[in-house]
Tab-separated table of C-alpha atoms in Angstrom:
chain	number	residue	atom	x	y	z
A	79	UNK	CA	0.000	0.000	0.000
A	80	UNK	CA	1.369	3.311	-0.904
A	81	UNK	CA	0.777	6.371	1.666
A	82	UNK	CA	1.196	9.576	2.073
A	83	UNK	CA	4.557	10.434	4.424
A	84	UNK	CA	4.633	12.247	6.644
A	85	UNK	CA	0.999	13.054	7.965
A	86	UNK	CA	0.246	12.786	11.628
A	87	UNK	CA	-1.453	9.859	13.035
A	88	UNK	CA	-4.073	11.421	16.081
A	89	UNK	CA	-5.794	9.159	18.696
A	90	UNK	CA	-8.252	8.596	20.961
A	91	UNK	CA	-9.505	5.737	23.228
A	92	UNK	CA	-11.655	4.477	20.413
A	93	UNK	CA	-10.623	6.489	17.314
A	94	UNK	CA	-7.728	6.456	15.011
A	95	UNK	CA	-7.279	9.457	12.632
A	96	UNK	CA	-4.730	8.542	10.292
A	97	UNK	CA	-4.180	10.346	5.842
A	98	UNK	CA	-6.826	8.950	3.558
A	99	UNK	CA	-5.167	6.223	1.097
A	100	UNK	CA	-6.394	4.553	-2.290
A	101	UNK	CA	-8.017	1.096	-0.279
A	102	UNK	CA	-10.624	4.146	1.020
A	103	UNK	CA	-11.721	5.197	-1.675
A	104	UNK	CA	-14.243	2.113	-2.323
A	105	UNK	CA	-15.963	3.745	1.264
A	106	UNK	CA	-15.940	6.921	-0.219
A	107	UNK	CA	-17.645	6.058	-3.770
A	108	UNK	CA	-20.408	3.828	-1.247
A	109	UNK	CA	-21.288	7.008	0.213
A	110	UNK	CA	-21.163	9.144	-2.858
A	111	UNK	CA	-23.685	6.715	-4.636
A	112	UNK	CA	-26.392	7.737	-1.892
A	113	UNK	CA	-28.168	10.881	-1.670
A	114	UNK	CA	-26.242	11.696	1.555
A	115	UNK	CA	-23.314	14.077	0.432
A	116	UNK	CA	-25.747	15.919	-1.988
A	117	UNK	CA	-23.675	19.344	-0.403
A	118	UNK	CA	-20.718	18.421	-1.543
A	119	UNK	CA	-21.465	17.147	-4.562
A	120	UNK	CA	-20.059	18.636	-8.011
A	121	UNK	CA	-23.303	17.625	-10.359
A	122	UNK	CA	-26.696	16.832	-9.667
A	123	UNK	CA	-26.229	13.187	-10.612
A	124	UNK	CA	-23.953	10.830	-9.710
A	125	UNK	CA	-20.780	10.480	-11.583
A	126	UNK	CA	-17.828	8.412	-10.576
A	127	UNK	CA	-15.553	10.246	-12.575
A	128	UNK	CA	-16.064	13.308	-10.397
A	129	UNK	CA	-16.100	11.226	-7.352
A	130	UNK	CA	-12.751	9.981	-7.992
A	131	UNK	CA	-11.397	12.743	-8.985
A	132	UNK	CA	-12.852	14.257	-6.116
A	133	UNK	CA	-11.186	11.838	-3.759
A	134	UNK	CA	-7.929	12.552	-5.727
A	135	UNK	CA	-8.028	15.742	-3.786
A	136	UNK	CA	-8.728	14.668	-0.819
A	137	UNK	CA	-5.154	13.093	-0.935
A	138	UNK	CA	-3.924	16.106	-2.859
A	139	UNK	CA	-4.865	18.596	-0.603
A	140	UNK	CA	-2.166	16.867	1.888
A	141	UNK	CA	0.568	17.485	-0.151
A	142	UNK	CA	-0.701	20.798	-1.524
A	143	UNK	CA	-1.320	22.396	2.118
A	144	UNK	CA	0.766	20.152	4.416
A	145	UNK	CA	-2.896	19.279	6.287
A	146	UNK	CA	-6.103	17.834	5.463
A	147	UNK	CA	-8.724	15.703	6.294
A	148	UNK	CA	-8.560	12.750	8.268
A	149	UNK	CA	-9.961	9.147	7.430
A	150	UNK	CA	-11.001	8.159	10.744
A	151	UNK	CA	-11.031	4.224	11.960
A	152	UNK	CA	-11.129	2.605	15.147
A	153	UNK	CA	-8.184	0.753	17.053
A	154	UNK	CA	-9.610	-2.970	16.211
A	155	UNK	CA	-10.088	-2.142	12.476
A	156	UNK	CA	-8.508	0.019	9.317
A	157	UNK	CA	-11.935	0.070	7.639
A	158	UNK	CA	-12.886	3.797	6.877
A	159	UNK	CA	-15.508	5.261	8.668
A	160	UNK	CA	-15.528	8.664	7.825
A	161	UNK	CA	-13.917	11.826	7.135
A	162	UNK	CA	-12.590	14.102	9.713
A	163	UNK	CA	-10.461	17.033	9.475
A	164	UNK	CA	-9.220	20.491	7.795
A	165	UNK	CA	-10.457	21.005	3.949
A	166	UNK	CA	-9.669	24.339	2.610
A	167	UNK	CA	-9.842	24.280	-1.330
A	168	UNK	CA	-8.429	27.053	-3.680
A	169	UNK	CA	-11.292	30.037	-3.131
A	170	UNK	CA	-12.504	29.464	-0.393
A	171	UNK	CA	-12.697	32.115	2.471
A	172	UNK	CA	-11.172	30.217	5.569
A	173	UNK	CA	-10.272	26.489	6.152
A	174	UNK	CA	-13.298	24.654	7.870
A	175	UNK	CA	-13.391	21.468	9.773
A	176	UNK	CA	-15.414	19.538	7.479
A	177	UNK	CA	-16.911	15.619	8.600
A	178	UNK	CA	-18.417	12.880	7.208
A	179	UNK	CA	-19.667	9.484	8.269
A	180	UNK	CA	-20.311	7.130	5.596
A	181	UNK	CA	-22.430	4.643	6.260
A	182	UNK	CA	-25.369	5.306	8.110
A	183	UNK	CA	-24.660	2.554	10.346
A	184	UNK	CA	-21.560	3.944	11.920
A	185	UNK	CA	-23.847	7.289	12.567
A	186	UNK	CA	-25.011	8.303	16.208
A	187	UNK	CA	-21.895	6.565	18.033
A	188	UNK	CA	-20.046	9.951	18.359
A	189	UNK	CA	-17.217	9.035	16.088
A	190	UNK	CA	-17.158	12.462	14.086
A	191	UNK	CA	-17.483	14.573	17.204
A	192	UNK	CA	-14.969	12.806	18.514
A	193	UNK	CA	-12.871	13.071	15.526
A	194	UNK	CA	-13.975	16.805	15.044
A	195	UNK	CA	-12.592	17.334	18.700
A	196	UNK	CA	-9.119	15.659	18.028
A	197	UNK	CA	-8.657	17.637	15.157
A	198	UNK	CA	-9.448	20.859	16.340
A	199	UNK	CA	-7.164	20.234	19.055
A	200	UNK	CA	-4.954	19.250	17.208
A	201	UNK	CA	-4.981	22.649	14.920
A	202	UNK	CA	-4.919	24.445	17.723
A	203	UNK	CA	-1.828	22.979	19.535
A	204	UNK	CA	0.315	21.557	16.656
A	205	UNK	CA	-0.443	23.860	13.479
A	206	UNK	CA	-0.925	26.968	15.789
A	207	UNK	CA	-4.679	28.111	14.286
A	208	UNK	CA	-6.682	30.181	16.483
A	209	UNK	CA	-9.741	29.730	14.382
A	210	UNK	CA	-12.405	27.956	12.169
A	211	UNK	CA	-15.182	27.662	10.537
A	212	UNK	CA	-17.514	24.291	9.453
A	213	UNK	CA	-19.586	25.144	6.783
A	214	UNK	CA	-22.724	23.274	7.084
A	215	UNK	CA	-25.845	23.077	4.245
A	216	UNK	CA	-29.174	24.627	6.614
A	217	UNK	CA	-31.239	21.445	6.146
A	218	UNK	CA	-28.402	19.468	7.308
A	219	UNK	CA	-30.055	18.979	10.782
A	220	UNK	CA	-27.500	16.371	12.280
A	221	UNK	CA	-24.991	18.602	11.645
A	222	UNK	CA	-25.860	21.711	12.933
A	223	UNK	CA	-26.655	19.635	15.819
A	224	UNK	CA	-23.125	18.547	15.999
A	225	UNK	CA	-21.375	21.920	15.666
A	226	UNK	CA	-23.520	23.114	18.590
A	227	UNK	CA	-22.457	20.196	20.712
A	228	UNK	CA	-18.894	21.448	19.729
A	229	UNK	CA	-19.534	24.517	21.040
A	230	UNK	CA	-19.536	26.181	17.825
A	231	UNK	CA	-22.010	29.534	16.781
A	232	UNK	CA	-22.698	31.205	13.791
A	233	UNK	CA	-20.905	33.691	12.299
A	234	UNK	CA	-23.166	35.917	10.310
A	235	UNK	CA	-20.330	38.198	9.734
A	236	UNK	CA	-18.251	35.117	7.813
A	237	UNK	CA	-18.899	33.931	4.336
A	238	UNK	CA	-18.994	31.212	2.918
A	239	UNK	CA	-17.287	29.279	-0.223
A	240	UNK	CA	-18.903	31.219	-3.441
A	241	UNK	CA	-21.600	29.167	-4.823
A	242	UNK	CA	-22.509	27.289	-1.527
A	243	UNK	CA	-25.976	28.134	0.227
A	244	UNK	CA	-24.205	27.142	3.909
A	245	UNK	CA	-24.485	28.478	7.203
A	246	UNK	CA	-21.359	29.510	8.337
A	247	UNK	CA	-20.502	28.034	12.165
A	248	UNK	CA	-17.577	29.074	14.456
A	249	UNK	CA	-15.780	27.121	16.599
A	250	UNK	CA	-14.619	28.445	19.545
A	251	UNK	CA	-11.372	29.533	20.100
A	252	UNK	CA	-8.462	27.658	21.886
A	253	UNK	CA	-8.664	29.980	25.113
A	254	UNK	CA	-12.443	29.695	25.245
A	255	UNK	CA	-12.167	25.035	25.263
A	256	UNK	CA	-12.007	23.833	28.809
């Protein structure tokens, strides 16, 4: 298996957050053929061009920025649950913590805020940030829910990435975490 060197591994009691790799991207095309990521889609349909090229830059955006999302896994496996971490394409305002669990059965265990919290922390402490955003679609209920049990708020003053109808969420700053 060929992987991307060096990217942080992060941890938790149940999580591992490790760079997204090629055996992923079958999880990632499983969840692009339902209507769940309809937000970050590119077209109205499904096209599996687009989604691979689209998980092309996941992995690119490591080596282009130095940081990027996270596939996130548990200790007793190396399946792919999700996506975790810092996305910040060309044009967009701000880098966001974006997340994403796949497969509706891995939903409502807590993985992504758990991942969402290890990353942030991690931002904070090892890359220095003192802020972002998630940009979240308004219907996406679960979501919204999440950021505000992150602590995050809205930032009406923020935008968001041109062409996106989102609502723009802050987290809180690294003085304001217990």
């Amino acid at each position: 298996m060929i992987a991307l060197s060096p990217t942080p591994v992060l941890h938790s009691a149940r999580l591992v957050l490790r760079a997204p790799a090629a055996h992923d991207y079958a999880h990632w095309l499983a969840f692009h053929k339902t209507d769940r990521p309809s937000f970050i889609r590119v077209s109205e349909s499904f096209d599996e061009g687009l989604v691979w090229r689209a998980w092309a830059a996941v992995i690119g955006h490591w080596v282009m920025k130095g940081w990027g999302p996270f596939v996130l896994t548990t200790h007793a496996s190396d399946r792919g649950l999700g996506l975790v971490g810092p996305w910040q394409p060309h044009g967009w305002p701000e880098p966001e913590i974006l997340w994403q669990i796949w497969d509706n059965a891995h939903e409502g265990k807590g993985f992504a805020a758990e991942a969402a919290q290890i990353v942030r922390r991690h931002l904070y402490t090892d890359l220095g940030w003192n802020s972002v955003t998630s940009y979240i679609a308004p219907a996406n209920a679960r979501s919204i829910t999440l950021a505000e049990r992150l602590g995050c708020t809205i930032d009406a003053t923020a935008q968001g990435p041109a062409g996106k109808t989102c609502l723009v969420y802050r987290h809180p700053k690294p003085e304001d975490l217990a």
